[in-house]
Coordinates of N, CA and C in Angstrom, one line a residue:
V1 N 97.4 102.9 89.7 CA 97.6 103.9 90.7 C 99.0 104.5 90.5
A2 N 99.1 105.8 90.2 CA 100.4 106.4 90.0 C 100.8 107.0 91.3
I3 N 102.0 106.6 91.8 CA 102.5 107.1 93.0 C 103.8 107.9 92.7
D4 N 103.5 109.3 92.6 CA 104.6 110.2 92.3 C 105.2 110.9 93.5
Q5 N 106.0 111.9 93.2 CA 106.6 112.6 94.3 C 106.0 114.0 94.5
G6 N 104.8 114.1 94.0 CA 104.1 115.4 94.2 C 103.6 115.5 95.6
P7 N 103.2 116.7 96.1 CA 102.7 116.9 97.4 C 101.5 116.0 97.7
I8 N 101.3 115.7 99.0 CA 100.2 114.8 99.4 C 98.9 115.6 99.6
G9 N 98.9 116.9 99.4 CA 97.7 117.6 99.5 C 97.9 119.0 98.8
K10 N 96.8 119.6 98.5 CA 96.8 120.9 97.8 C 97.1 122.1 98.7
T11 N 97.0 121.9 100.0 CA 97.2 123.0 100.9 C 98.1 122.6 102.0
P12 N 98.7 123.6 102.8 CA 99.6 123.3 103.9 C 98.8 122.6 105.0
R13 N 97.5 122.5 105.0 CA 96.7 121.8 106.0 C 96.9 120.3 105.9
S14 N 97.2 119.9 104.7 CA 97.3 118.4 104.5 C 98.6 117.9 105.3
N15 N 98.5 116.8 105.9 CA 99.6 116.2 106.6 C 99.5 114.7 106.6
P16 N 100.5 114.0 107.1 CA 100.4 112.5 107.0 C 99.2 111.9 107.7
A17 N 98.7 112.5 108.8 CA 97.6 112.0 109.5 C 96.3 112.1 108.6
T18 N 96.1 113.3 108.0 CA 94.9 113.5 107.2 C 94.9 112.7 105.9
Y19 N 96.1 112.6 105.3 CA 96.2 111.9 104.0 C 96.0 110.4 104.1
T20 N 96.5 109.8 105.1 CA 96.3 108.4 105.3 C 95.0 108.0 106.0
K21 N 94.2 109.0 106.3 CA 92.9 108.7 107.0 C 93.1 108.3 108.5
L22 N 94.4 108.5 109.0 CA 94.6 108.2 110.4 C 93.9 109.2 111.3
F23 N 93.8 110.4 110.8 CA 93.2 111.4 111.6 C 91.7 111.1 111.9
D24 N 91.0 110.5 110.9 CA 89.6 110.1 111.2 C 89.5 109.1 112.4
E25 N 90.5 108.2 112.5 CA 90.5 107.3 113.6 C 90.8 108.0 114.9
I26 N 91.8 108.9 114.8 CA 92.2 109.6 116.1 C 91.0 110.4 116.6
R27 N 90.3 111.1 115.7 CA 89.1 111.9 116.1 C 88.0 111.1 116.7
K28 N 87.9 109.9 116.2 CA 86.9 109.0 116.8 C 87.3 108.6 118.2
I29 N 88.6 108.3 118.4 CA 89.1 107.9 119.7 C 88.9 109.1 120.7
F30 N 89.2 110.3 120.3 CA 89.0 111.4 121.2 C 87.5 111.7 121.5
A31 N 86.6 111.4 120.5 CA 85.2 111.6 120.7 C 84.6 110.6 121.7
G32 N 85.4 109.5 121.9 CA 84.9 108.4 122.8 C 85.4 108.6 124.2
T33 N 86.2 109.6 124.5 CA 86.7 109.8 125.8 C 85.5 110.3 126.8
P34 N 85.7 110.1 128.1 CA 84.6 110.5 129.0 C 84.3 112.0 128.9
D35 N 85.4 112.8 128.8 CA 85.2 114.3 128.8 C 84.4 114.7 127.5
A36 N 84.8 114.1 126.4 CA 84.1 114.4 125.1 C 82.6 114.0 125.2
R37 N 82.3 112.9 125.7 CA 80.9 112.5 125.9 C 80.2 113.4 126.8
M38 N 80.8 113.8 127.9 CA 80.2 114.7 128.8 C 79.8 116.1 128.2
F39 N 80.8 116.6 127.4 CA 80.6 117.9 126.7 C 79.7 117.7 125.4
G40 N 79.5 116.5 125.0 CA 78.7 116.3 123.8 C 79.5 116.5 122.5
Y41 N 80.8 116.3 122.6 CA 81.7 116.5 121.4 C 81.6 115.3 120.5
K42 N 81.4 115.6 119.2 CA 81.5 114.5 118.2 C 82.9 114.6 117.5
P43 N 83.2 113.6 116.7 CA 84.5 113.6 116.0 C 84.8 114.9 115.3
G44 N 83.8 115.5 114.7 CA 84.0 116.8 114.0 C 84.6 117.9 114.8
R45 N 84.4 117.8 116.1 CA 84.9 118.8 117.1 C 86.4 118.8 117.0
F46 N 87.0 117.7 116.7 CA 88.5 117.6 116.8 C 89.1 117.8 115.4
S47 N 88.4 118.4 114.5 CA 89.0 118.8 113.2 C 89.4 120.2 113.2
F48 N 90.6 120.5 112.7 CA 91.0 121.9 112.6 C 90.5 122.6 111.3
N49 N 89.7 121.9 110.6 CA 89.1 122.4 109.3 C 87.6 122.9 109.5
V50 N 87.1 122.6 110.7 CA 85.7 122.8 111.0 C 85.5 123.8 112.1
K51 N 84.5 124.7 112.0 CA 84.2 125.6 113.1 C 83.7 124.9 114.3
G52 N 84.0 125.4 115.4 CA 83.6 124.8 116.7 C 84.7 124.4 117.5
G53 N 85.6 123.5 117.0 CA 86.7 123.0 117.8 C 88.0 123.8 117.4
R54 N 88.1 124.3 116.3 CA 89.4 125.0 115.9 C 89.5 126.3 116.5
C55 N 90.7 126.9 116.4 CA 91.0 128.3 116.8 C 90.5 129.2 115.7
E56 N 89.6 130.1 115.9 CA 89.1 130.9 114.9 C 90.0 132.1 114.5
T57 N 91.0 132.4 115.4 CA 91.9 133.5 115.1 C 92.8 133.1 113.9
C58 N 93.3 131.9 113.9 CA 94.1 131.4 112.7 C 93.3 130.5 111.8
V59 N 92.0 130.3 112.1 CA 91.1 129.4 111.3 C 91.7 128.0 111.3
G60 N 92.3 127.5 112.3 CA 92.8 126.2 112.4 C 94.2 125.9 111.7
A61 N 94.8 127.0 111.3 CA 96.1 126.8 110.6 C 97.3 126.8 111.5
G62 N 97.1 127.3 112.7 CA 98.2 127.4 113.7 C 99.2 128.6 113.4
V63 N 99.0 129.2 112.2 CA 99.9 130.3 111.9 C 99.0 131.4 111.3
I64 N 99.5 132.6 111.3 CA 98.8 133.7 110.7 C 99.7 134.4 109.6
R65 N 99.1 134.6 108.4 CA 99.9 135.2 107.3 C 100.0 136.7 107.5
V66 N 101.2 137.2 107.4 CA 101.5 138.7 107.5 C 101.9 139.1 106.1
E67 N 101.1 140.0 105.5 CA 101.5 140.5 104.2 C 102.6 141.5 104.3
M68 N 103.6 141.4 103.5 CA 104.8 142.2 103.5 C 104.9 143.2 102.3
H69 N 103.8 143.2 101.5 CA 103.7 144.1 100.4 C 104.7 143.8 99.3
F70 N 105.9 144.5 99.4 CA 106.9 144.3 98.4 C 107.8 143.1 98.6
L71 N 107.7 142.5 99.7 CA 108.4 141.3 100.1 C 107.5 140.1 100.1
A72 N 108.0 138.9 100.2 CA 107.2 137.7 100.3 C 106.5 137.7 101.7
D73 N 105.3 137.2 101.7 CA 104.5 137.1 102.9 C 105.2 136.2 103.9
V74 N 105.0 136.5 105.2 CA 105.6 135.6 106.2 C 104.5 135.1 107.1
F75 N 104.8 134.0 107.8 CA 103.8 133.3 108.6 C 104.3 133.3 110.1
V76 N 103.5 133.8 111.0 CA 103.9 133.8 112.4 C 102.9 132.9 113.2
T77 N 103.4 132.4 114.3 CA 102.6 131.5 115.1 C 101.4 132.2 115.7
C78 N 100.3 131.6 115.6 CA 99.1 132.2 116.1 C 99.2 132.6 117.6
P79 N 99.0 133.8 118.0 CA 99.1 134.2 119.4 C 98.0 133.7 120.3
E80 N 96.9 133.3 119.7 CA 95.7 132.9 120.5 C 95.9 131.4 120.9
C81 N 96.2 130.5 120.0 CA 96.4 129.1 120.3 C 97.8 128.6 120.4
D82 N 98.7 129.5 120.2 CA 100.2 129.2 120.2 C 100.5 128.1 119.3
G83 N 99.9 128.1 118.1 CA 100.2 127.1 117.1 C 99.5 125.8 117.2
Q84 N 98.6 125.6 118.2 CA 98.0 124.3 118.4 C 96.8 124.1 117.6
R85 N 96.3 125.1 116.9 CA 95.2 125.0 115.9 C 93.8 124.9 116.6
F86 N 93.7 124.5 117.8 CA 92.4 124.3 118.4 C 92.1 125.3 119.5
N87 N 90.8 125.5 119.8 CA 90.5 126.4 120.9 C 90.7 125.7 122.3
E88 N 90.6 126.5 123.3 CA 90.9 126.0 124.7 C 89.9 124.9 125.1
A89 N 88.6 125.0 124.7 CA 87.6 124.1 125.1 C 87.9 122.7 124.5
T90 N 88.4 122.7 123.3 CA 88.8 121.4 122.6 C 90.0 120.8 123.2
L91 N 91.0 121.6 123.6 CA 92.2 121.1 124.1 C 92.1 120.6 125.5
R92 N 91.0 120.9 126.2 CA 90.7 120.4 127.5 C 90.5 118.9 127.5
V93 N 90.0 118.4 126.4 CA 89.7 117.0 126.3 C 91.1 116.2 126.1
K94 N 91.3 115.3 126.9 CA 92.6 114.5 126.9 C 92.3 113.0 126.7
Y95 N 93.2 112.4 125.9 CA 93.2 110.9 125.8 C 94.5 110.5 126.4
D96 N 94.5 109.7 127.5 CA 95.7 109.2 128.1 C 96.7 110.4 128.4
G97 N 96.1 111.5 128.8 CA 97.0 112.7 129.2 C 97.4 113.6 128.1
M98 N 97.0 113.2 126.8 CA 97.4 114.0 125.7 C 96.2 114.7 125.0
S99 N 96.3 116.0 124.6 CA 95.3 116.6 123.8 C 95.4 116.3 122.4
I100 N 94.5 116.7 121.6 CA 94.5 116.4 120.1 C 95.7 117.1 119.5
A101 N 96.1 118.3 120.0 CA 97.3 119.0 119.4 C 98.5 118.2 119.8
D102 N 98.6 117.7 121.0 CA 99.8 116.9 121.4 C 100.0 115.7 120.5
V103 N 98.9 115.1 120.2 CA 98.9 113.9 119.3 C 99.5 114.2 117.9
L104 N 99.0 115.3 117.4 CA 99.4 115.8 116.0 C 100.9 116.1 116.0
A105 N 101.5 116.5 117.2 CA 102.9 116.8 117.3 C 103.7 115.6 117.5
M106 N 103.1 114.4 117.7 CA 103.9 113.1 117.9 C 104.5 112.7 116.6
R107 N 105.7 112.0 116.8 CA 106.3 111.3 115.7 C 105.6 110.0 115.5
V108 N 105.7 109.5 114.3 CA 105.0 108.2 113.9 C 105.4 107.1 114.9
A109 N 106.7 107.0 115.1 CA 107.3 105.9 116.0 C 106.7 106.0 117.4
D110 N 106.5 107.2 117.9 CA 105.9 107.3 119.3 C 104.4 107.0 119.2
A111 N 103.8 107.5 118.2 CA 102.3 107.3 118.1 C 101.9 105.8 118.0
R112 N 102.8 105.0 117.4 CA 102.6 103.6 117.3 C 102.4 102.9 118.7
E113 N 103.2 103.4 119.6 CA 103.1 102.8 121.0 C 101.9 103.4 121.7
F114 N 101.7 104.7 121.4 CA 100.6 105.4 122.1 C 99.2 104.8 121.7
F115 N 99.0 104.5 120.5 CA 97.8 103.9 120.0 C 97.8 102.4 119.8
R116 N 98.7 101.7 120.5 CA 98.9 100.3 120.3 C 97.6 99.4 120.5
H117 N 96.7 100.0 121.3 CA 95.5 99.2 121.6 C 94.3 99.5 120.6
H118 N 94.6 100.3 119.6 CA 93.6 100.7 118.6 C 94.0 100.1 117.2
V119 N 93.3 99.0 116.8 CA 93.8 98.2 115.7 C 93.9 99.0 114.4
K120 N 92.8 99.8 114.1 CA 92.8 100.5 112.8 C 93.9 101.6 112.8
A121 N 94.0 102.4 113.8 CA 95.1 103.4 113.9 C 96.5 102.8 113.9
K122 N 96.6 101.7 114.6 CA 97.9 101.0 114.7 C 98.3 100.5 113.3
R123 N 97.4 100.0 112.6 CA 97.7 99.4 111.2 C 98.3 100.5 110.3
I124 N 97.7 101.7 110.4 CA 98.1 102.8 109.5 C 99.5 103.3 110.0
L125 N 99.7 103.4 111.3 CA 100.9 103.8 111.8 C 102.1 102.8 111.5
D126 N 101.7 101.6 111.6 CA 102.7 100.5 111.3 C 103.2 100.7 109.8
T127 N 102.3 100.9 108.9 CA 102.7 101.1 107.5 C 103.6 102.3 107.3
L128 N 103.2 103.4 108.0 CA 104.1 104.6 107.9 C 105.5 104.3 108.4
N129 N 105.5 103.6 109.5 CA 106.8 103.3 110.0 C 107.6 102.3 109.1
D130 N 106.9 101.4 108.5 CA 107.5 100.4 107.6 C 108.2 101.0 106.4
V131 N 107.7 102.2 106.0 CA 108.3 102.8 104.8 C 109.4 103.8 105.2
G132 N 109.8 103.7 106.5 CA 110.9 104.5 107.0 C 110.6 106.0 107.4
L133 N 109.3 106.2 107.8 CA 108.9 107.5 108.2 C 108.5 107.6 109.7
G134 N 109.2 106.8 110.5 CA 109.0 106.9 111.9 C 109.3 108.2 112.6
Y135 N 110.2 109.0 111.9 CA 110.6 110.3 112.4 C 109.6 111.5 112.1
V136 N 108.7 111.2 111.2 CA 107.8 112.3 110.7 C 106.7 112.5 111.7
E137 N 106.3 113.8 112.0 CA 105.2 114.1 112.9 C 103.9 113.9 112.2
L138 N 102.9 113.5 112.9 CA 101.6 113.2 112.3 C 101.0 114.4 111.7
G139 N 101.2 115.5 112.3 CA 100.5 116.8 111.8 C 101.5 117.6 111.0
Q140 N 102.6 117.1 110.5 CA 103.6 117.8 109.8 C 103.0 118.3 108.4
S141 N 103.1 119.6 108.2 CA 102.5 120.2 107.0 C 103.1 119.6 105.7
S142 N 102.2 119.4 104.7 CA 102.7 118.8 103.5 C 103.8 119.6 102.8
T143 N 103.8 120.9 103.0 CA 104.8 121.8 102.4 C 106.2 121.6 102.9
T144 N 106.3 120.9 104.1 CA 107.6 120.7 104.6 C 108.2 119.3 104.3
L145 N 107.4 118.5 103.6 CA 107.8 117.1 103.3 C 108.5 117.1 101.9
S146 N 109.6 116.3 101.8 CA 110.3 116.2 100.6 C 109.5 115.3 99.6
G147 N 109.9 115.3 98.3 CA 109.2 114.5 97.3 C 109.2 113.0 97.7
G148 N 110.4 112.6 98.2 CA 110.5 111.2 98.5 C 109.7 110.8 99.7
E149 N 109.5 111.7 100.7 CA 108.7 111.4 101.8 C 107.2 111.4 101.4
A150 N 106.8 112.3 100.6 CA 105.4 112.3 100.1 C 105.1 111.0 99.3
Q151 N 106.1 110.5 98.5 CA 105.9 109.3 97.8 C 105.7 108.1 98.7
R152 N 106.5 108.1 99.8 CA 106.4 107.0 100.7 C 105.1 107.0 101.6
I153 N 104.6 108.2 101.8 CA 103.4 108.3 102.5 C 102.2 107.8 101.6
K154 N 102.3 108.1 100.3 CA 101.3 107.5 99.4 C 101.4 106.0 99.4
L155 N 102.6 105.5 99.4 CA 102.8 104.0 99.4 C 102.2 103.4 100.7
S156 N 102.4 104.1 101.8 CA 101.9 103.6 103.1 C 100.4 103.5 103.1
R157 N 99.8 104.5 102.4 CA 98.3 104.5 102.4 C 97.8 103.3 101.6
E158 N 98.5 102.9 100.5 CA 98.2 101.7 99.7 C 98.3 100.5 100.5
L159 N 99.4 100.4 101.3 CA 99.7 99.2 102.1 C 98.6 99.1 103.2
A160 N 98.1 100.2 103.7 CA 97.1 100.1 104.8 C 95.7 99.7 104.3
R161 N 95.5 99.8 103.0 CA 94.2 99.3 102.5 C 94.1 97.8 102.6
K162 N 92.8 97.4 102.7 CA 92.6 95.9 102.7 C 92.5 95.6 101.2
N163 N 93.7 95.4 100.6 CA 93.9 95.3 99.2 C 93.6 93.9 98.7
Q164 N 92.8 93.8 97.7 CA 92.5 92.5 97.1 C 93.4 92.1 95.9
G165 N 94.4 93.0 95.7 CA 95.3 92.7 94.6 C 94.8 93.2 93.2
H166 N 95.4 92.8 92.1 CA 95.0 93.1 90.8 C 95.0 94.6 90.5
T167 N 96.0 95.3 91.1 CA 96.2 96.7 90.9 C 97.6 96.9 90.3
V168 N 97.8 97.9 89.4 CA 99.1 98.2 88.8 C 99.6 99.5 89.4
Y169 N 100.7 99.5 90.1 CA 101.3 100.7 90.7 C 102.4 101.2 89.8
L170 N 102.4 102.5 89.5 CA 103.4 103.1 88.7 C 104.2 104.1 89.6
L171 N 105.6 103.9 89.6 CA 106.4 104.8 90.4 C 107.6 105.3 89.6
D172 N 107.9 106.6 89.7 CA 109.0 107.2 88.9 C 110.1 107.5 89.8
E173 N 111.2 106.6 89.7 CA 112.4 106.8 90.5 C 112.2 107.0 92.0
P174 N 111.5 106.1 92.7 CA 111.3 106.2 94.1 C 112.6 106.2 95.0
S175 N 113.7 105.8 94.4 CA 114.9 105.7 95.2 C 115.6 107.1 95.3
T176 N 115.1 108.1 94.6 CA 115.8 109.4 94.6 C 115.9 110.0 96.0
G177 N 117.2 110.3 96.4 CA 117.4 110.9 97.6 C 117.4 110.0 98.8
L178 N 117.2 108.7 98.6 CA 117.1 107.8 99.8 C 118.5 107.2 100.2
H179 N 118.6 107.0 101.5 CA 119.8 106.4 102.0 C 119.7 104.9 101.7
L180 N 120.8 104.2 101.7 CA 120.8 102.7 101.4 C 119.8 102.0 102.3
A181 N 119.8 102.3 103.6 CA 118.9 101.6 104.5 C 117.4 101.9 104.1
D182 N 117.1 103.1 103.6 CA 115.8 103.4 103.2 C 115.4 102.6 101.9
I183 N 116.5 102.4 101.1 CA 116.3 101.6 99.8 C 115.8 100.2 100.2
M184 N 116.4 99.6 101.2 CA 116.0 98.3 101.6 C 114.6 98.2 102.2
M185 N 114.2 99.3 102.9 CA 112.8 99.4 103.4 C 111.8 99.5 102.2
L186 N 112.2 100.3 101.2 CA 111.4 100.5 100.0 C 111.2 99.2 99.3
L187 N 112.3 98.4 99.1 CA 112.2 97.1 98.4 C 111.2 96.2 99.2
D188 N 111.3 96.2 100.5 CA 110.4 95.4 101.3 C 108.9 95.8 101.1
V189 N 108.7 97.1 101.1 CA 107.3 97.6 100.9 C 106.8 97.2 99.5
L190 N 107.6 97.4 98.5 CA 107.2 97.0 97.1 C 106.9 95.5 97.0
Q191 N 107.8 94.7 97.6 CA 107.6 93.3 97.5 C 106.3 92.9 98.2
R192 N 105.9 93.6 99.3 CA 104.6 93.3 100.0 C 103.4 93.6 99.0
L193 N 103.6 94.6 98.2 CA 102.5 94.9 97.3 C 102.4 93.8 96.2
V194 N 103.6 93.3 95.8 CA 103.6 92.3 94.8 C 103.0 91.0 95.4
D195 N 103.4 90.7 96.6 CA 102.9 89.5 97.3 C 101.4 89.4 97.4
R196 N 100.8 90.6 97.4 CA 99.3 90.7 97.5 C 98.6 90.5 96.1
G197 N 99.4 90.2 95.1 CA 98.8 90.0 93.8 C 98.8 91.2 92.9
N198 N 99.6 92.3 93.3 CA 99.6 93.5 92.5 C 100.8 93.5 91.5
T199 N 100.9 94.4 90.6 CA 102.0 94.6 89.7 C 102.6 96.0 90.0
V200 N 103.9 96.0 90.2 CA 104.6 97.3 90.4 C 105.6 97.6 89.3
V201 N 105.3 98.7 88.6 CA 106.2 99.1 87.5 C 107.0 100.3 87.9
L202 N 108.3 100.3 87.8 CA 109.2 101.3 88.2 C 110.0 101.9 87.1
I203 N 110.2 103.2 87.0 CA 111.2 103.8 86.2 C 112.4 104.0 87.2
E204 N 113.5 103.3 87.0 CA 114.5 103.3 88.0 C 115.9 103.1 87.5
H205 N 116.9 103.6 88.2 CA 118.3 103.5 87.8 C 119.1 102.8 88.9
H206 N 118.6 102.7 90.1 CA 119.3 102.1 91.2 C 119.6 100.6 91.0
L207 N 120.8 100.2 91.1 CA 121.2 98.9 90.7 C 120.6 97.8 91.6
D208 N 120.5 98.1 92.9 CA 120.0 97.1 93.9 C 118.5 96.9 93.6
I209 N 117.8 97.9 93.2 CA 116.4 97.8 92.8 C 116.2 97.0 91.5
I210 N 117.1 97.3 90.6 CA 117.0 96.6 89.3 C 117.3 95.1 89.5
R211 N 118.3 94.8 90.3 CA 118.6 93.4 90.6 C 117.5 92.7 91.3
S212 N 116.6 93.4 92.0 CA 115.5 92.8 92.7 C 114.3 92.6 91.8
A213 N 114.3 93.1 90.6 CA 113.1 93.1 89.8 C 112.8 91.7 89.2
D214 N 111.6 91.4 88.9 CA 111.3 90.1 88.2 C 111.5 90.2 86.7
H215 N 111.3 91.4 86.2 CA 111.5 91.6 84.7 C 112.1 93.0 84.5
V216 N 113.0 93.2 83.7 CA 113.7 94.4 83.4 C 113.6 94.8 81.9
V217 N 113.2 96.0 81.6 CA 113.2 96.5 80.2 C 114.3 97.6 80.2
D218 N 115.4 97.3 79.6 CA 116.6 98.2 79.6 C 116.5 99.1 78.4
L219 N 116.4 100.4 78.6 CA 116.4 101.4 77.6 C 117.8 102.1 77.4
G220 N 118.2 102.3 76.2 CA 119.5 102.9 76.0 C 119.8 103.0 74.5
P221 N 121.1 102.8 74.2 CA 122.2 102.4 75.1 C 122.8 103.5 75.9
D222 N 122.5 104.8 75.5 CA 123.1 105.9 76.2 C 121.9 106.7 76.7
G223 N 122.2 107.9 77.2 CA 121.1 108.8 77.7 C 120.9 109.9 76.6
G224 N 119.8 110.7 76.8 CA 119.4 111.7 75.9 C 119.2 111.3 74.5
E225 N 119.8 111.9 73.5 CA 119.6 111.6 72.1 C 120.2 110.2 71.8
G226 N 121.1 109.7 72.6 CA 121.7 108.4 72.4 C 120.9 107.3 73.0
G227 N 119.8 107.6 73.5 CA 119.0 106.5 74.2 C 117.6 106.4 73.6
G228 N 116.7 105.7 74.3 CA 115.3 105.6 73.9 C 115.0 104.3 73.2
R229 N 116.0 103.5 73.0 CA 115.7 102.2 72.3 C 115.8 101.0 73.3
V230 N 115.0 100.0 73.1 CA 115.0 98.8 74.0 C 116.3 98.0 73.7
V231 N 117.2 98.0 74.6 CA 118.4 97.3 74.5 C 118.2 95.8 74.8
G232 N 117.4 95.6 75.8 CA 117.2 94.2 76.2 C 116.0 94.1 77.1
A233 N 115.4 93.0 77.3 CA 114.3 92.7 78.2 C 114.4 91.3 78.7
G234 N 114.1 91.2 80.0 CA 114.1 89.8 80.6 C 114.4 89.9 82.1
S235 N 114.9 88.9 82.7 CA 115.2 88.8 84.1 C 116.5 89.6 84.3
P236 N 116.9 90.0 85.5 CA 118.2 90.7 85.7 C 119.3 89.8 85.2
A237 N 119.2 88.5 85.4 CA 120.3 87.6 85.0 C 120.4 87.6 83.5
E238 N 119.3 87.7 82.7 CA 119.4 87.8 81.3 C 120.0 89.1 80.8
I239 N 119.6 90.2 81.5 CA 120.2 91.5 81.1 C 121.7 91.5 81.4
A240 N 122.1 90.9 82.5 CA 123.5 90.8 82.8 C 124.3 90.1 81.8
Q241 N 123.7 89.2 81.0 CA 124.4 88.5 80.0 C 124.3 89.2 78.6
N242 N 123.6 90.3 78.6 CA 123.4 91.0 77.3 C 124.6 91.9 77.0
S243 N 125.4 91.6 76.0 CA 126.6 92.3 75.8 C 126.4 93.8 75.3
D244 N 125.2 94.1 74.8 CA 124.8 95.4 74.4 C 124.3 96.3 75.5
S245 N 124.1 95.7 76.7 CA 123.5 96.5 77.8 C 124.6 97.0 78.8
I246 N 124.7 98.3 78.9 CA 125.6 98.9 79.9 C 125.1 98.6 81.3
T247 N 123.7 98.6 81.5 CA 123.2 98.3 82.7 C 123.6 96.8 83.1
G248 N 123.5 95.9 82.2 CA 123.9 94.6 82.4 C 125.3 94.4 82.9
K249 N 126.2 95.2 82.5 CA 127.6 95.1 82.9 C 127.7 95.4 84.4
F250 N 126.8 96.2 85.0 CA 126.9 96.6 86.4 C 126.1 95.7 87.3
I251 N 124.9 95.3 86.8 CA 124.1 94.4 87.7 C 124.6 93.0 87.7
G252 N 125.5 92.7 86.8 CA 126.2 91.4 86.8 C 127.4 91.3 87.7
S253 N 127.8 92.5 88.2 CA 128.9 92.6 89.2 C 128.4 92.9 90.5
S254 N 129.2 92.8 91.5 CA 128.8 93.0 92.9 C 128.9 94.5 93.3
G255 N 129.6 95.3 92.5 CA 129.7 96.7 92.8 C 129.2 97.6 91.7
G256 N 130.0 98.6 91.4 CA 129.6 99.6 90.4 C 128.8 100.7 90.9
P257 N 128.8 101.8 90.1 CA 128.1 103.0 90.6 C 126.6 102.8 90.6
T258 N 125.9 103.6 91.5 CA 124.5 103.5 91.6 C 123.9 104.8 91.3

């Protein structure tokens, strides 16, 4: 499984809730409310991609494209649904006082508490929070997510699976752009994957992550044309004792640039 920093979906409609399959569980929860049963609404009614429940003015996008001819197109909030994506009949259905649009506007950290009694939804929300994405909105468009955020959403989906192990995960510099506190969260997540019997292979330069590895393959000795050769391979301790390894000089010390 390659977990890169590419977008989590091909269109702006993709978001953390849809990508992690959390939205499937949320739609089932709404379909089970008394109002939904009375109106005969099924889970599909609460999808902004399907006719019936979505706002047809913006076709469930929440925004309308305005062509500017010689300039770049602009997007304006849909005047019919005010950006909520759903029609009025769908928004009338509430779960614990919240409409489906209200839930999509929730942050992950808030949604964990809101859906605390729903095991499947809570498990997915817990993994999103564990990778440091408690601040992200469930319905946040994939086009507004950074590469690092997209990568961590992909990691959270893997953690939420009932994984039997025996999977190789490939990640390309997952530490890029992360704060030190987020690095610690990332290490915890990667270790959880390993503890399940998986193998995690990283292309990485961050010293704290290198020090935490079980096995290091050090490429160098320099960058660009001066690199590309295997300088050393082994545990971080063995690399630290390798006099030919520039990496070893830094992981063997308590400091050094990262």
